[in-house]
Coordinates of C-alpha atoms and ligand atoms in Angstrom, one line a residue:
X1 CA 106.9 168.3 -4.5
X2 CA 109.5 166.4 -6.4
X3 CA 112.0 167.1 -3.7
X4 CA 109.7 165.6 -1.0
X5 CA 109.3 162.4 -3.0
X6 CA 113.1 162.2 -3.5
X7 CA 113.7 162.8 0.2
X8 CA 111.3 160.1 1.2
X9 CA 112.8 157.7 -1.2
X10 CA 116.2 158.4 0.2
X11 CA 115.0 157.9 3.8
X12 CA 113.2 154.7 2.9
X13 CA 116.4 153.4 1.2
X14 CA 118.5 154.3 4.3
X15 CA 115.9 152.6 6.5
X16 CA 116.2 149.5 4.4
X17 CA 120.0 149.4 4.8
X18 CA 120.4 150.2 8.6
X19 CA 116.8 149.8 10.0
X20 CA 114.3 152.6 10.8
X21 CA 115.6 153.0 14.3
X22 CA 119.0 154.2 12.8
X23 CA 117.7 157.0 10.6
X24 CA 116.7 160.5 11.7
X25 CA 114.8 162.7 9.3
X26 CA 112.6 165.2 11.1
X27 CA 113.4 168.9 10.6
X28 CA 114.2 169.3 14.3
X29 CA 116.7 166.4 14.2
X30 CA 118.3 167.6 11.0
X31 CA 118.6 171.1 12.5
X32 CA 120.7 169.7 15.3
X33 CA 123.1 168.2 12.8
X34 CA 123.5 171.6 11.0
X35 CA 126.1 172.8 13.4
X36 CA 129.4 171.7 15.0
X37 CA 131.6 173.6 17.5
X38 CA 132.1 176.3 14.9
X39 CA 129.8 179.3 15.2
X40 CA 128.3 178.4 11.8
X41 CA 124.6 177.5 11.9
X42 CA 123.8 176.0 8.6
X43 CA 120.0 175.9 8.7
X44 CA 119.6 176.5 4.9
X45 CA 121.6 173.5 4.0
X46 CA 120.1 170.8 6.2
X47 CA 120.9 167.1 5.4
X48 CA 118.0 165.0 4.2
X49 CA 118.8 162.1 6.6
X50 CA 121.1 161.3 9.5
X51 CA 122.1 157.7 9.3
X52 CA 123.8 155.6 12.1
X53 CA 125.6 152.7 10.3
X54 CA 127.0 149.8 12.4
X55 CA 129.1 147.9 9.9
X56 CA 131.4 148.7 7.0
X57 CA 129.0 146.7 4.7
X58 CA 126.2 149.1 5.6
X59 CA 128.4 152.1 4.8
X60 CA 129.4 150.5 1.5
X61 CA 125.7 150.0 0.6
X62 CA 124.9 153.6 1.5
X63 CA 127.8 154.9 -0.6
X64 CA 126.8 152.7 -3.6
X65 CA 123.4 154.3 -3.5
X66 CA 124.7 157.8 -2.9
X67 CA 127.2 157.4 -5.8
X68 CA 124.5 156.2 -8.2
X69 CA 122.2 159.1 -7.3
X70 CA 125.0 161.7 -6.8
X71 CA 123.9 162.4 -3.2
X72 CA 126.4 164.2 -1.0
X73 CA 127.6 162.3 2.1
X74 CA 129.2 163.9 5.2
X75 CA 130.8 161.7 7.8
X76 CA 130.4 162.8 11.4
X77 CA 131.9 161.4 14.6
X78 CA 131.3 163.6 17.7
X79 CA 130.7 166.8 15.7
X80 CA 133.1 168.9 17.7
X81 CA 135.1 170.2 14.7
X82 CA 135.9 173.9 15.1
X83 CA 136.3 174.6 11.4
X84 CA 132.9 173.6 10.0
X85 CA 134.4 170.3 8.7
X86 CA 131.4 168.1 9.4
X87 CA 128.6 170.5 8.3
X88 CA 126.3 169.5 5.4
X89 CA 126.9 172.1 2.8
X90 CA 124.9 170.5 0.0
X91 CA 122.1 168.7 1.8
X92 CA 122.4 164.9 1.4
X93 CA 123.2 162.2 4.0
X94 CA 125.1 162.6 7.3
X95 CA 126.7 159.3 8.5
X96 CA 126.9 159.5 12.3
X97 CA 129.5 157.0 13.5
X98 CA 128.6 157.1 17.2
X99 CA 127.2 153.6 17.0
X100 CA 130.3 152.1 15.4
X101 CA 132.2 152.4 18.7
X102 CA 133.9 149.1 19.4
X103 CA 137.5 148.7 20.4
X104 CA 138.0 145.5 18.4
X105 CA 141.4 144.3 19.9
X106 CA 144.5 145.5 21.6
X107 CA 147.5 143.3 20.8
X108 CA 150.2 144.0 23.4
X109 CA 152.9 142.0 21.5
X110 CA 152.3 143.9 18.3
X111 CA 151.6 147.2 20.0
X112 CA 148.5 147.6 17.9
X113 CA 144.9 148.5 18.6
X114 CA 142.0 148.1 16.2
X115 CA 139.0 150.3 16.7
X116 CA 136.0 151.7 15.0
X117 CA 135.5 155.5 14.2
X118 CA 133.0 156.1 17.0
X119 CA 135.4 155.2 19.9
X120 CA 135.8 158.2 22.2
X121 CA 139.5 159.2 22.5
X122 CA 139.6 159.1 26.3
X123 CA 138.1 155.5 26.2
X124 CA 140.8 154.4 23.8
X125 CA 143.5 155.9 26.0
X126 CA 142.1 154.3 29.1
X127 CA 141.7 150.9 27.4
X128 CA 145.4 151.1 26.2
X129 CA 146.5 151.9 29.8
X130 CA 145.0 148.7 31.1
X131 CA 147.8 147.0 29.0
X132 CA 150.4 149.5 30.2
X133 CA 150.3 151.1 26.7
X134 CA 149.9 154.7 25.7
X135 CA 148.0 156.4 22.8
X136 CA 149.4 159.9 23.0
X137 CA 147.1 162.1 20.8
X138 CA 145.0 164.1 23.3
X139 CA 142.7 166.9 21.8
X140 CA 141.6 168.9 24.8
X141 CA 138.0 167.7 24.2
X142 CA 139.2 164.0 24.4
X143 CA 136.2 163.2 26.7
X144 CA 133.9 163.5 23.7
X145 CA 135.8 163.6 20.4
X146 CA 136.1 160.4 18.5
X147 CA 138.6 158.4 16.6
X148 CA 137.1 158.9 13.1
X149 CA 136.9 162.7 13.4
X150 CA 140.4 162.9 15.0
X151 CA 141.9 160.8 12.2
X152 CA 140.1 162.8 9.5
X153 CA 141.5 166.0 11.0
X154 CA 144.8 164.5 12.3
X155 CA 144.1 166.0 15.7
X156 CA 146.9 166.9 18.0
X157 CA 146.8 168.2 21.5
X158 CA 149.4 169.1 24.2
X159 CA 151.4 165.9 23.8
X160 CA 152.3 166.4 20.1
X161 CA 155.6 168.1 20.9
X162 CA 157.2 164.9 22.0
X163 CA 154.9 162.3 20.6
X164 CA 153.5 163.7 17.3
X165 CA 149.9 163.9 16.3
X166 CA 147.2 161.4 15.2
X167 CA 148.9 160.9 11.8
X168 CA 151.9 159.3 13.5
X169 CA 149.9 156.5 15.0
X170 CA 147.7 155.3 12.2
X171 CA 149.1 152.3 10.3
X172 CA 146.1 151.0 8.5
X173 CA 142.6 152.3 7.6
X174 CA 139.6 150.4 6.4
X175 CA 138.1 152.9 3.9
X176 CA 134.8 152.8 2.1
X177 CA 135.3 154.7 -1.2
X178 CA 132.9 157.1 -2.9
X179 CA 131.5 154.3 -5.0
X180 CA 131.2 151.9 -2.1
X181 CA 134.3 149.7 -2.3
X182 CA 135.8 148.5 1.0
X183 CA 139.6 148.6 1.1
X184 CA 142.5 148.6 3.4
X185 CA 145.2 151.2 2.9
X186 CA 148.0 149.5 4.9
X187 CA 148.5 146.4 7.1
X188 CA 149.3 145.5 10.7
X189 CA 153.0 146.2 10.4
X190 CA 154.3 149.4 11.9
X191 CA 156.8 149.6 9.1
X192 CA 155.5 149.5 5.5
X193 CA 156.9 151.1 2.3
X194 CA 155.1 148.8 0.0
X195 CA 153.6 151.2 -2.6
X196 CA 152.3 154.7 -2.0
X197 CA 151.4 155.7 1.6
X198 CA 147.6 155.8 1.1
X199 CA 147.0 155.7 4.8
X200 CA 148.5 159.1 5.2
X201 CA 146.6 160.4 2.3
X202 CA 143.3 159.7 4.1
X203 CA 144.5 160.9 7.5
X204 CA 143.7 164.6 7.7
X205 CA 141.5 164.5 4.6
X206 CA 138.4 165.7 6.5
X207 CA 136.1 162.9 5.0
X208 CA 136.6 164.3 1.5
X209 CA 138.4 161.3 0.0
X210 CA 136.8 158.3 1.7
X211 CA 134.9 157.1 4.8
X212 CA 136.9 155.5 7.6
X213 CA 135.2 152.4 9.1
X214 CA 138.1 151.0 11.1
X215 CA 141.7 152.0 12.0
X216 CA 144.7 150.1 13.1
X217 CA 146.6 152.2 15.6
X218 CA 150.2 152.0 16.8
X219 CA 150.5 152.2 20.6
X220 CA 153.6 152.8 22.6
X221 CA 154.7 151.6 26.1
X222 CA 153.2 153.9 28.8
X223 CA 155.8 156.1 30.4
X224 CA 156.5 155.0 34.0
X225 CA 156.2 158.4 35.6
X226 CA 155.6 162.1 34.9
X227 CA 156.0 165.4 36.5
X228 CA 153.8 168.5 35.8
X229 CA 154.8 172.1 36.5
X230 CA 153.7 175.7 35.8
X231 CA 156.4 178.3 35.4
X232 CA 155.4 182.0 35.3
X233 CA 157.1 184.8 33.3
X234 CA 156.8 188.6 33.1
X235 CA 157.6 188.8 29.3
X236 CA 156.8 186.7 26.2
X237 CA 160.5 186.9 25.3
X238 CA 161.5 185.2 28.5
X239 CA 158.8 182.5 28.0
X240 CA 159.9 181.8 24.4
X241 CA 163.6 181.7 25.3
X242 CA 162.9 179.2 28.1
X243 CA 161.4 176.8 25.6
X244 CA 164.4 177.1 23.3
X245 CA 166.8 176.7 26.2
X246 CA 165.0 173.5 27.5
X247 CA 165.2 172.0 24.0
X248 CA 168.9 173.0 23.4
X249 CA 169.7 171.3 26.7
X250 CA 168.5 168.1 25.0
X251 CA 165.3 167.8 27.1
X252 CA 162.1 166.9 25.2
X253 CA 159.2 167.6 27.5
X254 CA 156.1 165.6 26.8
X255 CA 154.1 168.9 27.0
X256 CA 155.3 172.5 26.7
X257 CA 152.2 174.8 26.3
X258 CA 151.9 178.5 26.5
X259 CA 149.1 180.1 28.6
X260 CA 148.8 183.9 28.3
X261 CA 147.7 186.4 31.0
X262 CA 144.2 186.8 29.6
X263 CA 143.7 183.0 29.5
X264 CA 145.0 182.6 33.0
X265 CA 142.7 185.3 34.4
X266 CA 139.7 184.0 32.5
X267 CA 140.3 180.4 33.4
X268 CA 140.9 181.3 37.1
X269 CA 137.5 183.1 37.3
X270 CA 135.9 180.0 35.8
X271 CA 137.8 177.2 37.5
X272 CA 139.9 178.5 40.4
X273 CA 143.0 176.4 40.6
X274 CA 145.5 178.8 42.2
X275 CA 147.2 180.1 39.1
X276 CA 149.0 183.4 39.4
X277 CA 146.9 186.0 37.5
X278 CA 149.4 188.9 37.4
X279 CA 152.0 187.3 35.2
X280 CA 152.4 187.9 31.4
X281 CA 152.4 184.2 30.6
X282 CA 152.9 180.7 32.0
X283 CA 154.5 177.6 30.6
X284 CA 152.7 174.3 31.4
X285 CA 155.6 171.8 31.3
X286 CA 155.2 168.0 31.7
X287 CA 158.2 165.6 31.6
X288 CA 157.8 161.9 31.5
X289 CA 159.8 158.7 31.3
X290 CA 161.5 156.4 33.8
X291 CA 161.1 157.6 37.4
X292 CA 164.9 157.6 37.8
X293 CA 165.4 160.0 34.9
X294 CA 163.0 162.7 36.0
X295 CA 164.8 164.3 38.8
X296 CA 167.8 165.4 36.7
X297 CA 165.5 166.8 33.9
X298 CA 163.3 168.5 36.5
X299 CA 166.3 170.3 38.2
X300 CA 167.6 171.4 34.8
X301 CA 164.3 172.8 33.8
X302 CA 163.9 174.7 37.0
X303 CA 167.4 176.2 36.5
X304 CA 166.6 177.2 33.0
X305 CA 163.3 178.8 34.0
X306 CA 165.0 180.8 36.8
X307 CA 167.8 181.9 34.4
X308 CA 165.1 183.3 32.2
X309 CA 163.6 185.3 35.0
X310 CA 160.8 183.0 36.1
X311 CA 160.2 184.0 39.7
X312 CA 157.5 181.5 40.5
X313 CA 157.2 177.8 39.6
X314 CA 154.4 175.6 40.8
X315 CA 155.1 171.8 40.7
X316 CA 152.2 169.4 41.2
X317 CA 153.0 167.2 44.3
X318 CA 150.1 164.8 44.0
X319 CA 148.1 163.2 41.1
X320 CA 145.2 165.5 42.3
X321 CA 147.3 168.6 41.9
X322 CA 148.3 167.4 38.5
X323 CA 144.7 166.8 37.5
X324 CA 143.8 170.3 38.7
X325 CA 146.4 171.9 36.5
X326 CA 145.2 169.8 33.5
X327 CA 141.5 170.6 34.1
X328 CA 142.4 174.2 34.3
X329 CA 144.4 174.0 31.0
X330 CA 141.6 172.1 29.2
X331 CA 139.0 174.6 30.5
X332 CA 140.4 177.5 28.7
X333 CA 138.1 177.3 25.7
X334 CA 135.0 176.8 27.8
X335 CA 136.2 179.6 30.2
X336 CA 136.5 182.1 27.3
X337 CA 132.8 181.4 26.6
X338 CA 132.0 183.3 29.8
X339 CA 133.2 186.5 28.2
X340 CA 130.7 186.7 25.3
X341 CA 128.0 184.6 23.6
X342 CA 130.4 183.1 21.0
X343 CA 134.0 181.9 21.0
X344 CA 136.0 181.3 17.9
X345 CA 139.2 179.4 18.2
X346 CA 142.0 179.7 15.6
X347 CA 144.9 177.4 15.1
X348 CA 147.7 179.1 13.2
X349 CA 151.2 177.6 13.3
X350 CA 154.6 179.1 12.6
X351 CA 158.2 177.9 13.0
X352 CA 159.0 178.2 16.7
X353 CA 161.5 181.0 16.2
X354 CA 158.5 183.3 15.1
X355 CA 156.3 182.6 18.1
X356 CA 156.9 186.0 19.8
X357 CA 156.1 188.1 16.7
X358 CA 153.0 185.9 16.1
X359 CA 151.6 186.3 19.6
X360 CA 152.3 190.0 19.7
X361 CA 150.8 190.4 16.3
X362 CA 147.7 188.5 17.3
X363 CA 147.3 190.8 20.3
X364 CA 147.8 193.9 18.2
X365 CA 145.3 192.8 15.5
X366 CA 142.6 191.8 18.1
X367 CA 143.0 195.0 20.1
X368 CA 142.8 197.1 16.9
X369 CA 139.5 195.3 16.1
X370 CA 138.3 195.5 19.7
X371 CA 138.1 191.7 20.1
X372 CA 138.6 190.0 23.5
X373 CA 141.3 187.4 23.0
X374 CA 142.7 184.7 25.2
X375 CA 145.9 183.1 23.7
X376 CA 147.2 179.7 24.5
X377 CA 148.7 176.8 22.6
X378 CA 151.4 174.4 21.9
X379 CA 154.4 176.7 21.9
X380 CA 156.8 173.8 21.4
X381 CA 155.2 173.1 18.0
X382 CA 154.7 176.9 17.2
X383 CA 151.0 176.2 17.2
X384 CA 148.9 179.0 18.8
X385 CA 145.2 179.1 19.6
X386 CA 143.7 182.6 20.0
X387 CA 140.3 182.1 21.6
X388 CA 138.3 185.1 20.5
X389 CA 135.2 186.0 22.5
X390 CA 132.5 188.0 20.7
X391 CA 128.8 188.4 19.9
X392 CA 128.3 187.2 16.3
X393 CA 124.7 188.6 16.4
X394 CA 126.3 192.0 16.5
X395 CA 127.0 192.8 12.8
X396 CA 129.8 195.3 13.5
X397 CA 131.6 192.8 15.7
X398 CA 131.2 190.0 13.2
X399 CA 132.7 192.2 10.4
X400 CA 135.6 193.1 12.7
X401 CA 136.2 189.5 13.4
X402 CA 136.2 188.6 9.7
X403 CA 138.8 191.3 9.1
X404 CA 140.9 190.3 12.1
X405 CA 140.8 186.7 10.9
X406 CA 142.1 187.6 7.5
X407 CA 144.9 189.6 9.0
X408 CA 145.7 186.8 11.4
X409 CA 146.1 184.2 8.6
X410 CA 148.2 186.6 6.5
X411 CA 150.4 187.3 9.6
X412 CA 151.0 183.6 10.1
X413 CA 151.8 183.1 6.4
X414 CA 154.2 186.1 6.4
X415 CA 156.0 184.4 9.4
X416 CA 156.6 181.3 7.3
X417 CA 153.6 179.6 8.9
X418 CA 150.2 178.3 7.8
X419 CA 146.5 178.4 8.6
X420 CA 146.1 175.3 10.8
X421 CA 148.3 173.0 12.9
X422 CA 145.7 170.6 14.1
X423 CA 142.1 171.8 13.6
X424 CA 141.8 171.5 9.9
X425 CA 140.4 173.8 7.2
X426 CA 136.7 172.7 6.8
X427 CA 134.6 175.5 5.3
X428 CA 135.9 178.1 7.9
X429 CA 139.3 178.6 6.3
X430 CA 138.8 177.3 2.8
X431 CA 138.7 180.8 1.3
X432 CA 142.3 181.3 2.4
X433 CA 143.9 178.0 1.3
X434 CA 145.0 179.5 -2.0
X435 CA 147.2 181.9 -0.1
X436 CA 148.7 179.2 2.1
X437 CA 149.5 176.6 -0.5
X438 CA 151.1 177.1 -4.0
X439 CA 148.9 176.8 -7.1
X440 CA 150.6 173.6 -8.3
X441 CA 150.0 171.8 -5.0
X442 CA 146.4 172.9 -5.0
X443 CA 145.9 171.7 -8.5
X444 CA 147.5 168.3 -7.6
X445 CA 145.2 168.0 -4.5
X446 CA 142.1 168.7 -6.6
X447 CA 143.2 166.1 -9.1
X448 CA 143.5 163.5 -6.3
X449 CA 140.1 164.5 -5.0
X450 CA 138.6 164.1 -8.5
X451 CA 140.2 160.7 -8.9
X452 CA 138.8 159.4 -5.6
X453 CA 135.5 161.2 -5.7
X454 CA 134.6 162.0 -9.3
X455 CA 131.1 163.1 -8.5
X456 CA 132.2 165.3 -5.6
X457 CA 129.8 163.7 -3.1
X458 CA 132.2 163.2 -0.2
X459 CA 131.9 166.2 2.1
X460 CA 131.7 168.8 -0.7
X461 CA 132.7 172.4 -0.2
X462 CA 135.4 171.6 2.4
X463 CA 139.1 172.4 2.3
X464 CA 138.7 174.0 -1.1
X465 CA 135.9 176.6 -1.6
X466 CA 134.4 174.4 -4.4
X467 CA 135.9 171.5 -6.3
X468 CA 135.1 172.0 -10.0
Ligands
FAD1 C1 136.7 172.5 23.3 C2 137.4 171.9 22.2 C3 138.8 171.6 22.3 C4 139.5 171.1 21.2 N1 140.8 170.8 21.4 C5 141.5 170.3 20.4 C6 142.9 170.0 20.6 O1 143.5 170.2 21.6 N2 143.6 169.5 19.5 C7 143.0 169.3 18.3 O2 143.7 168.9 17.4 N3 141.7 169.6 18.1 C8 140.9 170.1 19.1 N4 139.6 170.4 18.9 C9 139.0 170.2 17.5 C10 138.3 168.9 17.3 O3 137.3 168.7 18.2 C11 139.1 167.7 17.3 O4 140.0 167.7 16.2 C12 138.4 166.3 17.3 O5 139.3 165.3 17.3 C13 137.4 166.1 16.2 O6 136.7 164.9 16.5 P1 135.1 164.7 16.3 O7 134.8 163.3 16.6 O8 134.3 165.7 17.0 O9 135.0 164.9 14.7 P2 133.9 165.6 13.8 O10 133.8 167.0 14.2 O11 132.7 164.7 13.9 O12 134.5 165.4 12.4 C14 135.6 166.1 12.0 C15 136.0 165.8 10.5 O13 136.2 164.4 10.4 C16 135.4 163.9 9.4 N5 135.0 162.5 9.8 C17 134.4 162.2 11.0 N6 134.2 160.8 11.0 C18 134.7 160.3 9.9 C19 134.8 159.0 9.3 N7 134.4 157.9 10.0 N8 135.4 158.9 8.1 C20 135.9 160.0 7.4 N9 135.8 161.2 7.9 C21 135.2 161.4 9.1 C22 134.2 164.8 9.3 O14 133.5 164.8 8.0 C23 134.9 166.1 9.5 O15 135.5 166.5 8.3 C24 138.8 170.9 19.9 C25 137.5 171.2 19.8 C26 136.8 171.7 20.9 C27 135.3 172.0 20.7

């Protein structure tokens, strides 16, 4: 009874702040917000209200109220996190940013864009292109994922090898703190060493330190031209050596991604694009820059691939062929979903020299636990995504997956790597963070969290199992 009164007070307060049309509170609606792209359904821990703010002032008022009443608040953009990062784990309020979706300005002289957290990444990229500018971060689900979530996870994507990830493009954030203050962490200058780098503290913090209500983003000139190719190999060793040889020949491809045999076969059966299905692996390579510089790089890459026993190389001859290769690459997660009711994608990262033992180890672990696995990822960054297809309703399969996941994380750590390169920790990997980071660093991180969020209301139970 008490809980019901409390809930209705909360909903009423939210409606006062943002208007009744911007608050959801029916059980059905709250259930929808109890999941993301992780296979975790959180029906026991539903939020009490989903709120759609439209200004930083509204977010500030919500946070002041939540702080006073010690109510948990989870920020959510598109809800596509694959680590349970935006799930409510202690009831409370979900702040859905999909209605704060304005691109405020693009300043071509300063190479800066200002935008709100609900802007879809693809829209941001297209808007930048109108000014001949380029925003490189490109998570594969860029058609739906949004700026706020991608900043809070420091999302990457295929172009990170040459251009870096989201963290390399954020120069200022408007943040609403746990107790409702609105502050800016940086300024409009792309260079800034005035004080601590608070901007980078909030990037990748998974909504656990503050709420992002606006970002200033560094843009770069759009490359004049690009060329996309797929080179096929019969062994992982040849594939990996090719990557090293390309780099040691002073070529930095804008993309250099690995697609393994299972991924090629699964993707081809889902979206036929003419990929060769009998090869051990393919490298998706894109080079970009001035038109005049591409031929020389292209010829050198072809020579290196051939020297490393690649006997078939497909080069896109038209923008349509390029697009077909990209659709195929971006479909790999969805294609894996054809194999079983659930797909879990992991995100381990190792120094590039350890890629071959990592990929072979993943295959060995998954085959021992009888799990169907398609492996792809950003080989240039040492960041590999095993997409594991399974039926989580089957208890034995679920237990096997949990054991395999544990071994996978330990394998990556033993190869001088870590748990996540770009997807984040959320609640899916939080039990393993103590193995990946030393105790002093964990303790420092928890102190920072406590300082910025003394009541532990910002996205609780994420990154660390529980902040005491
Ligand atoms: C098919 C598929 C492909 C993917 N491919 C990639 C990929 O190539 N590279 C990659 O890096 N990731 C990838 N992802 C993972 C993920 O979708 C991306 O990282 C994405 O950018 C998250 O954006 P989102 O808007 O969905 O965030 P959400 O899932 O809504 O939120 C993610 C995190 O950000 C926090 N957050 C959201 N908004 C705010 C805010 N305003 N203030 C503070 N915190 C906030 C949330 O609390 C949560 O912790 C993929 C996911 C899927 C399902």
